[in-house]
Coordinates of C-alpha atoms and ligand atoms in Angstrom, one line a residue:
M1 CA -53.7 -32.0 -49.1
A2 CA -52.3 -33.2 -52.0
Y3 CA -54.5 -33.8 -55.3
K4 CA -54.8 -36.9 -56.6
I5 CA -54.1 -36.6 -60.3
V6 CA -54.2 -40.3 -62.6
V7 CA -52.1 -40.3 -65.6
I8 CA -52.9 -42.4 -68.8
P9 CA -50.5 -41.7 -71.3
G10 CA -52.2 -44.9 -73.6
D11 CA -50.7 -45.4 -77.0
G12 CA -48.6 -44.0 -79.7
I13 CA -47.6 -40.5 -78.8
G14 CA -49.1 -40.6 -75.7
K15 CA -46.4 -41.1 -73.6
E16 CA -44.3 -38.3 -75.1
I17 CA -46.8 -35.8 -74.7
T18 CA -48.1 -36.8 -71.3
D19 CA -44.4 -36.7 -70.0
A20 CA -44.3 -33.1 -71.4
A21 CA -47.2 -32.4 -69.6
V22 CA -46.3 -33.5 -66.3
K23 CA -42.7 -31.6 -66.5
V24 CA -44.7 -28.6 -66.9
L25 CA -47.2 -29.4 -64.2
Q26 CA -44.0 -30.4 -62.0
A27 CA -42.7 -26.6 -62.8
A28 CA -45.9 -25.3 -61.8
D29 CA -46.1 -27.3 -58.6
K30 CA -42.7 -26.2 -57.2
K31 CA -43.6 -22.4 -57.9
F32 CA -47.0 -22.8 -56.2
G33 CA -46.8 -25.1 -53.9
L34 CA -49.4 -27.6 -55.2
D35 CA -48.7 -31.0 -54.0
L36 CA -49.6 -33.1 -56.9
Q37 CA -49.3 -36.8 -56.8
Y38 CA -49.6 -38.8 -60.2
T39 CA -50.6 -42.3 -60.5
Y40 CA -49.7 -44.1 -63.9
K41 CA -52.8 -46.4 -65.7
D42 CA -53.2 -48.1 -68.4
A43 CA -55.5 -47.6 -71.5
G44 CA -56.1 -48.5 -75.2
G45 CA -53.9 -50.4 -77.4
T46 CA -51.5 -50.8 -74.8
A47 CA -53.9 -52.2 -72.1
Y48 CA -55.4 -54.5 -74.8
D49 CA -51.8 -56.3 -75.7
K50 CA -51.4 -56.6 -71.6
Y51 CA -54.9 -57.3 -70.4
G52 CA -57.0 -58.4 -73.4
K53 CA -59.2 -55.5 -72.9
P54 CA -58.6 -51.3 -73.6
L55 CA -60.1 -50.1 -70.2
P56 CA -58.9 -52.3 -67.3
E57 CA -61.5 -51.9 -64.5
E58 CA -58.5 -51.0 -62.3
T59 CA -58.0 -47.9 -64.9
L60 CA -61.2 -46.7 -64.5
A61 CA -61.5 -47.3 -60.3
A62 CA -58.5 -45.3 -60.1
C63 CA -59.8 -42.4 -62.1
R64 CA -62.9 -42.6 -60.1
E65 CA -60.7 -41.9 -56.8
A66 CA -59.0 -39.2 -58.6
D67 CA -59.3 -35.4 -58.5
A68 CA -58.6 -35.1 -61.9
V69 CA -57.4 -37.5 -65.1
L70 CA -54.4 -36.6 -67.7
F71 CA -55.1 -38.4 -70.8
G72 CA -52.7 -38.8 -73.8
A73 CA -54.3 -40.6 -76.8
V74 CA -55.1 -43.9 -78.0
G75 CA -55.6 -45.6 -81.4
G76 CA -53.4 -47.3 -83.9
D77 CA -53.0 -49.0 -86.8
K78 CA -51.6 -52.0 -85.0
W79 CA -55.3 -52.5 -83.7
D80 CA -57.2 -52.0 -86.5
H81 CA -58.3 -55.5 -86.9
V82 CA -59.3 -56.4 -83.3
D83 CA -63.4 -56.9 -82.3
P84 CA -64.8 -53.6 -82.5
A85 CA -65.6 -53.9 -79.1
L86 CA -62.3 -54.2 -78.3
R87 CA -60.7 -51.4 -80.3
P88 CA -58.4 -48.7 -78.4
E89 CA -60.9 -46.1 -78.9
K90 CA -63.3 -48.2 -76.7
A91 CA -60.9 -47.3 -73.9
I92 CA -61.8 -43.4 -74.2
L93 CA -65.5 -44.1 -74.8
G94 CA -65.8 -46.2 -72.1
L95 CA -64.0 -43.5 -69.7
R96 CA -66.2 -40.9 -70.9
K97 CA -69.4 -43.1 -70.2
G98 CA -67.8 -44.5 -66.9
L99 CA -67.1 -41.1 -65.4
G100 CA -70.2 -39.6 -66.4
L101 CA -67.9 -36.9 -68.9
Y102 CA -70.9 -35.4 -70.4
A103 CA -69.6 -32.1 -71.4
N104 CA -66.1 -31.7 -73.8
L105 CA -65.1 -28.2 -74.0
R106 CA -62.5 -27.2 -76.7
P107 CA -61.2 -24.0 -76.6
V108 CA -59.6 -22.5 -79.9
R109 CA -57.5 -19.3 -79.8
I110 CA -55.2 -18.4 -82.5
E111 CA -52.0 -17.2 -81.2
E112 CA -50.8 -13.9 -82.5
A113 CA -47.1 -15.9 -83.1
L114 CA -49.5 -18.2 -85.3
V115 CA -51.3 -16.5 -87.1
D116 CA -49.1 -17.4 -90.4
Y117 CA -49.3 -21.0 -89.5
S118 CA -53.3 -21.3 -90.4
P119 CA -54.2 -22.3 -93.7
L120 CA -56.7 -19.5 -93.5
K121 CA -55.8 -15.5 -94.7
P122 CA -54.1 -13.9 -91.8
E123 CA -57.1 -11.5 -91.8
L124 CA -59.7 -14.7 -91.1
A125 CA -57.4 -16.1 -88.5
R126 CA -56.7 -13.2 -86.4
G127 CA -58.8 -12.8 -83.3
V128 CA -60.5 -16.4 -83.3
D129 CA -61.4 -17.1 -79.9
L130 CA -64.1 -19.5 -79.8
V131 CA -65.1 -22.5 -77.8
I132 CA -66.4 -25.7 -78.7
V133 CA -69.1 -27.3 -76.1
R134 CA -69.7 -30.9 -77.5
E135 CA -72.2 -33.3 -75.6
L136 CA -69.9 -36.3 -75.2
V137 CA -71.5 -39.5 -73.4
G138 CA -74.9 -39.5 -76.1
G139 CA -75.9 -39.3 -79.5
I140 CA -74.9 -41.6 -82.3
Y141 CA -71.7 -42.7 -80.4
F142 CA -73.7 -44.4 -77.9
G143 CA -77.0 -45.6 -79.4
D144 CA -77.8 -48.7 -80.4
R145 CA -75.8 -50.0 -83.4
C146 CA -75.5 -53.0 -85.7
E147 CA -72.4 -54.1 -87.5
S148 CA -74.0 -56.2 -89.9
E149 CA -77.3 -58.0 -90.9
T150 CA -79.3 -59.2 -93.8
Y151 CA -82.1 -56.8 -95.0
H152 CA -84.4 -57.5 -98.1
G153 CA -81.6 -60.2 -98.8
V154 CA -78.5 -57.3 -98.7
E155 CA -76.2 -56.7 -96.2
R156 CA -76.2 -53.5 -94.1
A157 CA -75.1 -51.9 -90.6
W158 CA -77.1 -49.3 -88.7
D159 CA -76.0 -46.9 -85.6
L160 CA -78.8 -45.2 -83.6
E161 CA -79.0 -41.6 -82.9
N162 CA -81.4 -40.5 -79.8
Y163 CA -81.0 -37.4 -77.3
S164 CA -83.2 -37.0 -74.4
V165 CA -84.6 -33.6 -73.1
P166 CA -82.5 -34.1 -70.3
E167 CA -79.1 -34.7 -72.0
V168 CA -80.0 -31.6 -74.6
E169 CA -80.5 -29.3 -71.4
R170 CA -77.4 -30.0 -69.4
I171 CA -74.9 -29.4 -72.2
T172 CA -77.3 -26.4 -73.5
K173 CA -77.1 -25.0 -69.7
L174 CA -73.5 -25.2 -69.8
A175 CA -73.0 -23.6 -73.0
F176 CA -74.8 -20.6 -71.6
E177 CA -73.0 -20.6 -68.7
T178 CA -69.8 -20.6 -70.4
A179 CA -71.0 -17.9 -72.8
R180 CA -71.8 -15.2 -69.6
L181 CA -68.4 -15.6 -68.6
R182 CA -67.6 -14.8 -72.5
R183 CA -68.7 -12.7 -74.9
G184 CA -72.1 -13.4 -74.4
R185 CA -73.2 -15.6 -78.0
V186 CA -74.2 -19.2 -78.3
T187 CA -74.7 -20.8 -81.6
S188 CA -76.5 -23.9 -81.5
V189 CA -75.3 -26.4 -84.0
D190 CA -77.7 -28.8 -85.4
K191 CA -79.2 -30.4 -88.5
A192 CA -82.9 -29.6 -87.8
N193 CA -83.9 -29.6 -91.5
V194 CA -83.2 -33.1 -91.5
L195 CA -83.1 -34.9 -88.3
A196 CA -85.8 -35.5 -85.7
T197 CA -82.8 -35.7 -82.7
S198 CA -82.0 -31.9 -84.1
R199 CA -85.7 -30.7 -83.9
L200 CA -85.7 -31.7 -80.1
W201 CA -82.2 -30.3 -79.5
R202 CA -83.3 -27.0 -80.9
R203 CA -86.7 -26.6 -78.8
T204 CA -84.9 -27.4 -75.9
T205 CA -82.5 -25.0 -76.2
E206 CA -84.7 -22.3 -76.6
K207 CA -86.4 -23.4 -73.7
V208 CA -83.2 -23.5 -71.9
H209 CA -82.4 -20.1 -73.2
A210 CA -85.1 -18.5 -71.4
G211 CA -83.3 -18.7 -68.4
Y212 CA -80.5 -16.9 -69.8
P213 CA -81.6 -13.5 -71.3
E214 CA -78.3 -11.8 -71.3
V215 CA -76.6 -14.4 -74.0
E216 CA -77.6 -14.5 -77.6
L217 CA -78.7 -17.4 -79.2
Q218 CA -78.1 -18.0 -82.8
H219 CA -78.8 -21.4 -84.4
L220 CA -77.1 -23.0 -87.2
Y221 CA -77.3 -26.0 -89.7
V222 CA -74.0 -28.1 -89.3
D223 CA -72.9 -27.6 -93.2
N224 CA -73.4 -24.1 -92.7
C225 CA -71.2 -24.1 -89.7
A226 CA -68.7 -26.1 -91.3
M227 CA -68.4 -23.6 -93.8
Q228 CA -68.8 -20.3 -91.3
L229 CA -65.8 -21.9 -89.9
A230 CA -63.7 -21.4 -92.7
I231 CA -64.7 -18.1 -94.1
H232 CA -65.2 -16.7 -90.9
P233 CA -64.4 -17.9 -87.8
A234 CA -64.2 -15.0 -85.7
Q235 CA -67.6 -14.7 -85.5
F236 CA -67.8 -17.6 -83.0
D237 CA -67.9 -17.1 -79.3
V238 CA -69.3 -20.4 -78.0
I239 CA -70.6 -23.4 -80.1
V240 CA -72.8 -25.9 -78.2
T241 CA -73.3 -29.2 -80.3
G242 CA -74.2 -32.8 -80.2
N243 CA -71.5 -35.7 -79.8
L244 CA -71.0 -36.3 -83.6
F245 CA -71.2 -32.7 -84.9
G246 CA -69.2 -31.8 -82.2
D247 CA -66.3 -34.1 -83.4
I248 CA -66.2 -32.9 -86.5
L249 CA -66.5 -29.3 -86.4
S250 CA -64.0 -29.6 -83.4
D251 CA -61.1 -30.8 -86.0
E252 CA -61.9 -28.2 -88.5
A253 CA -61.9 -25.1 -85.7
A254 CA -58.4 -26.5 -84.3
V255 CA -56.8 -26.6 -87.8
V256 CA -57.6 -22.9 -88.1
G257 CA -55.4 -22.4 -85.2
G258 CA -52.4 -23.5 -87.1
S259 CA -51.7 -27.1 -85.6
I260 CA -54.2 -29.8 -84.3
G261 CA -51.1 -30.1 -81.9
M262 CA -52.1 -26.8 -80.0
L263 CA -55.3 -27.9 -79.1
P264 CA -56.5 -28.7 -75.6
S265 CA -59.7 -30.1 -74.3
A266 CA -61.6 -30.8 -71.2
S267 CA -64.0 -33.8 -70.2
I268 CA -66.7 -32.6 -67.7
G269 CA -67.7 -35.1 -65.5
E270 CA -70.2 -35.0 -62.6
Q271 CA -67.2 -35.9 -60.3
T272 CA -63.9 -36.5 -61.9
S273 CA -63.2 -34.6 -65.5
L274 CA -60.6 -35.6 -68.0
Y275 CA -57.9 -33.5 -69.6
E276 CA -56.8 -34.5 -73.0
P277 CA -55.4 -32.9 -76.2
I278 CA -57.8 -32.7 -78.9
H279 CA -55.3 -34.7 -81.8
G280 CA -54.5 -38.5 -82.0
S281 CA -52.0 -40.8 -81.1
A282 CA -50.3 -40.2 -84.2
P283 CA -48.2 -43.6 -84.5
D284 CA -46.6 -42.3 -87.7
I285 CA -44.2 -40.5 -85.3
A286 CA -44.6 -42.1 -82.2
G287 CA -41.0 -42.9 -80.3
Q288 CA -39.1 -40.2 -82.6
G289 CA -39.6 -37.2 -79.7
I290 CA -41.0 -34.6 -82.3
A291 CA -44.7 -34.4 -81.6
N292 CA -45.9 -31.3 -80.6
P293 CA -46.8 -31.4 -76.4
M294 CA -48.6 -28.2 -76.6
G295 CA -52.1 -29.3 -76.6
T296 CA -51.4 -31.8 -73.5
I297 CA -49.5 -28.7 -71.5
L298 CA -52.3 -26.8 -72.2
S299 CA -54.6 -29.3 -71.2
A300 CA -52.7 -29.8 -68.2
A301 CA -53.5 -26.3 -67.6
M302 CA -57.0 -26.6 -68.1
L303 CA -56.7 -29.4 -65.5
L304 CA -55.6 -27.0 -62.6
R305 CA -58.2 -24.5 -63.7
Y306 CA -61.3 -26.5 -63.7
S307 CA -60.4 -29.4 -61.5
L308 CA -58.3 -28.3 -58.8
H309 CA -59.1 -24.5 -59.2
E310 CA -55.6 -23.6 -58.9
V311 CA -56.4 -20.3 -61.3
E312 CA -52.8 -18.8 -61.0
A313 CA -50.8 -21.9 -61.9
A314 CA -53.1 -22.4 -65.0
D315 CA -52.6 -18.7 -66.0
A316 CA -48.9 -19.2 -65.9
I317 CA -48.8 -22.5 -67.7
E318 CA -50.8 -20.6 -70.5
V319 CA -48.8 -17.5 -70.3
A320 CA -45.3 -19.9 -70.3
V321 CA -46.8 -21.4 -73.6
R322 CA -47.5 -18.0 -75.4
Q323 CA -44.2 -17.0 -74.3
T324 CA -42.3 -19.7 -75.3
L325 CA -44.2 -19.5 -79.0
A326 CA -43.3 -16.1 -79.1
D327 CA -39.7 -16.5 -78.6
G328 CA -39.3 -18.9 -81.5
V329 CA -39.5 -22.3 -79.7
R330 CA -41.0 -24.7 -82.5
T331 CA -41.5 -28.7 -82.7
A332 CA -41.2 -29.8 -86.4
D333 CA -44.9 -29.2 -87.0
L334 CA -44.6 -25.8 -86.6
W335 CA -41.1 -25.2 -87.6
K336 CA -39.6 -22.9 -90.2
E337 CA -36.2 -21.2 -91.3
G338 CA -35.4 -18.7 -88.6
F339 CA -37.3 -20.6 -85.3
R340 CA -35.5 -22.6 -83.2
K341 CA -36.3 -26.4 -83.8
V342 CA -36.8 -28.3 -80.7
S343 CA -37.8 -31.7 -79.7
T344 CA -41.0 -32.5 -77.4
D345 CA -39.0 -32.7 -74.3
E346 CA -37.2 -29.5 -74.7
A347 CA -40.4 -27.8 -75.6
A348 CA -41.9 -28.9 -72.5
S349 CA -38.2 -27.7 -70.9
A350 CA -38.8 -24.2 -72.5
V351 CA -42.2 -23.8 -71.2
A352 CA -41.5 -25.4 -67.3
E353 CA -38.7 -22.9 -67.7
C354 CA -41.4 -20.5 -68.1
V355 CA -43.3 -21.0 -65.2
Ligands
LIG401 C1 -61.9 -37.3 -80.1 C2 -61.6 -38.1 -80.9 C3 -62.6 -39.7 -80.5 C4 -63.9 -39.3 -80.6 C5 -62.2 -40.9 -80.8 C6 -60.9 -41.6 -80.7 C7 -63.1 -42.2 -80.3 O1 -61.7 -38.6 -82.2 O2 -62.1 -37.6 -79.2 O3 -62.6 -36.1 -81.0 O4 -64.7 -39.6 -81.9 O5 -64.8 -38.8 -79.8
LIG402 MN1 -62.3 -36.4 -83.0

């Protein structure tokens, strides 16, 4: 039986990086006989230009029918001035909500070949192997908001953060289960010294933890966590946190690995899950064929692992990425003297050959 994959390239470098990942998937398909079938759909600024909206119903419907979704990136300055409700970013937010993608897994592992690229000293960067479990369909991203109102004679805007107990239970369970398969440590990140939502988060996490006595639980305030990620990132195994804190901490954690272009993510849904690199659409380098496709290629590996349960093929892609880097193949973001500078497509071909 064929697997149905919806590919959403999106905007900016989205097309180049999803083309690269599909090339690698095709190599894995050939080797492991997976029978992958691809359907391409529009979303983001590209969809706004064509249909006047960032997430056409047809795109969402196709995703609901699919076994998995591979997503590039959306956004760009070109659409900075469109109505906030129609911004390209609304496409990914709409997909998250529409597919119930409640958990975003962002693994950060520093490849030995890339230790020198970390902005941290090698002795701090070496051995980092953590995963951020970010709540993805709640919190301040999806609370009520007001773009502008007059209050006591001055203009103001507001965004509301709320979390319910079931929302926190669902995401923290997944974090404990993830930790159980790893090194058995969860760090829950909040701002419980100030925010009511964080105090509910902390109480609920502790209740859920009672069911996972073999996992160690630690709480950290988000400001302290941000600092710990910079001074001793190897201490972390699983970090679980809300939508906004997870957005910020995952970019910080990503850069520890040398390039944000390397980092994959899986957004786990009730049915269909979606896979995307954590970087954005990088309009400044779009169309030049120089983007680093590794984050998207590794996202495709996560797709094979979590949605299709094709573990061997997923392993093969991850090993191939590591091997390609060890062989000295580098896109511009990671290139330096003595290495082989390649385009996005050449990097993909190198990984595909290795698979
Ligand atoms: C991410 C992105 C999105 C987010 C944007 C594009 C809405 O930064 O996936 O981390 O903030 O969640
Ligand atoms: Mn982000």
